[in-house]
Each structure stands twice: as C-alpha cells, then as structure tokens.
Amino acid sequence: KSGVLSRHIHPSWVTGYVIRGAWRYLEHDWIAREGAFVYEPPGEIHTLVDAEAAGGAPEIITFFNIAGAMVYVDDAGNSTGYEDVFTKIAMCRKHYAAVGLGEGFVDQFVR
C-alpha cells in the first residue's frame, strides 16, 4: 500500500495528536486513532498510511509539531528530498499565487 506520507526520517523529535481518522506506520504494528498522542523519536524512518480498514474515518487530520526538517528517503535510507519551514513557505506562496490570493497572502502567517 502506498504511503499517505512518503517514507521519511526526522533529524529531531516530532509529536502529534490525532484529531480525526486512523493511521499507522508501515514499519510498526500499532494504530494511531482519534485522540491519540504520538511521539516520533529522532532518526526513526517511517511511512504513514491510512488505517481505514482498522476503523478509520474518510479523512485523516493530525496536528504534528515537527522540530526541524522532514527528509524523504528511499528503501535504502538514501535522501531523495526534504521539507522544512522554508520549503513549506515557498509551497504556500506558490499555492496562494495560483488560486489568485497572491504570494504575499502567506505573510500574515509568518512573523
């Protein structure tokens, strides 16, 4: 099954709170369900997938607090790309421009 969030690693910790739905990591046998708190230790490689078969909702909403970057990796653990606050801001600028709000719309969310 393909990942909802491609195989990746974090150089620092991540916490999450599941608001809606259910998901799991291909690399673990536990399921994160609504109301669950999740802790990802630095350096763990994982692939987030929908757990709809385990009673998930039609959508997944999880609040993640990521300290640092997300580095995408292949099956051998080699880096294939990354996302951080700067790439996310650039992605937002591009999106807001495409939908007619203008690149500067993102500025209200950045101090």
Coordinates of C-alpha atoms in Angstrom, one line a residue:
K1 CA 0.0 0.0 0.0
S2 CA 1.4 3.4 -0.9
G3 CA 2.0 5.9 1.9
V4 CA -0.1 8.9 2.6
L5 CA 3.1 10.5 3.7
S6 CA 6.1 9.0 1.9
R7 CA 8.9 7.2 3.7
H8 CA 10.9 9.8 5.7
I9 CA 13.1 10.5 8.7
H10 CA 13.3 13.4 11.1
P11 CA 16.6 14.6 12.5
S12 CA 14.7 15.8 15.6
W13 CA 11.6 14.8 17.5
V14 CA 8.0 15.0 16.4
T15 CA 4.8 14.9 18.4
G16 CA 1.3 14.5 17.0
Y17 CA -2.3 14.5 18.1
V18 CA -4.8 12.6 16.0
I19 CA -8.0 14.7 15.6
R20 CA -9.8 12.6 13.0
G21 CA -9.3 9.2 11.4
A22 CA -6.8 6.5 12.0
W23 CA -3.4 5.9 10.5
R24 CA -0.3 3.8 11.1
Y25 CA 3.3 3.4 10.0
L26 CA 4.1 0.5 7.7
E27 CA 7.1 -0.1 10.0
H28 CA 5.0 -0.6 13.2
D29 CA 2.0 -2.7 14.2
W30 CA 0.2 0.0 16.3
I31 CA -2.5 2.3 15.0
A32 CA -2.9 5.9 15.8
R33 CA -6.6 6.6 16.4
E34 CA -8.7 9.7 17.2
G35 CA -7.5 11.2 20.5
A36 CA -4.1 9.5 20.4
F37 CA -0.8 11.3 21.2
V38 CA 2.1 10.2 19.1
Y39 CA 5.8 10.7 19.7
E40 CA 8.4 10.1 17.0
P41 CA 12.0 9.9 18.2
P42 CA 14.7 11.5 16.2
G43 CA 16.2 9.2 13.5
E44 CA 13.2 6.8 13.0
I45 CA 12.3 6.1 9.4
H46 CA 8.6 5.5 8.8
T47 CA 5.9 5.6 6.2
L48 CA 2.5 7.0 7.2
V49 CA -0.5 5.1 5.7
D50 CA -4.3 5.3 6.1
A51 CA -5.7 2.8 8.5
E52 CA -9.3 2.9 7.1
A53 CA -9.5 -0.9 7.3
A54 CA -8.9 -0.6 11.0
G55 CA -11.9 1.7 11.5
G56 CA -10.5 5.0 10.2
A57 CA -12.6 7.9 9.0
P58 CA -12.9 9.1 5.4
E59 CA -10.2 11.7 6.2
I60 CA -7.2 11.9 8.4
I61 CA -6.5 15.1 10.4
T62 CA -3.5 15.1 12.7
F63 CA -1.7 18.0 14.3
F64 CA 2.0 17.4 14.0
N65 CA 4.6 19.5 15.8
I66 CA 7.8 19.0 13.8
A67 CA 11.1 20.2 15.3
G68 CA 13.3 20.6 12.2
A69 CA 13.0 19.1 8.8
M70 CA 11.4 16.1 7.2
V71 CA 13.9 14.2 5.0
Y72 CA 12.4 11.8 2.4
V73 CA 14.3 8.6 1.9
D74 CA 14.3 5.6 -0.4
D75 CA 14.2 1.9 0.6
A76 CA 18.0 2.0 1.3
G77 CA 17.7 5.1 3.5
N78 CA 19.2 7.5 1.0
S79 CA 17.9 11.0 0.9
T80 CA 15.6 11.8 -2.0
G81 CA 14.4 15.2 -0.9
Y82 CA 13.4 17.3 2.2
E83 CA 10.9 19.8 3.5
D84 CA 11.4 22.4 6.2
V85 CA 9.8 25.7 7.2
F86 CA 11.4 27.5 4.2
T87 CA 10.2 25.0 1.6
K88 CA 6.7 24.9 3.2
I89 CA 6.5 28.8 3.0
A90 CA 7.6 28.6 -0.7
M91 CA 5.0 26.0 -1.4
C92 CA 2.3 28.2 0.3
R93 CA 3.4 31.2 -1.8
K94 CA 3.1 29.2 -5.0
H95 CA -0.3 27.9 -4.0
Y96 CA -1.7 31.3 -3.0
A97 CA -0.5 32.8 -6.2
A98 CA -2.1 30.0 -8.2
V99 CA -5.5 30.5 -6.6
G100 CA -5.5 34.3 -7.0
L101 CA -4.7 35.4 -3.5
G102 CA -1.1 36.4 -4.3
E103 CA 2.2 35.3 -2.9
G104 CA 2.0 37.9 -0.1
F105 CA -1.1 36.2 1.4
V106 CA 1.3 33.9 3.4
D107 CA 3.0 36.8 5.1
Q108 CA 0.1 37.2 7.6
F109 CA 1.0 33.8 9.0
V110 CA 4.7 34.4 9.4
R111 CA 6.3 36.7 12.0

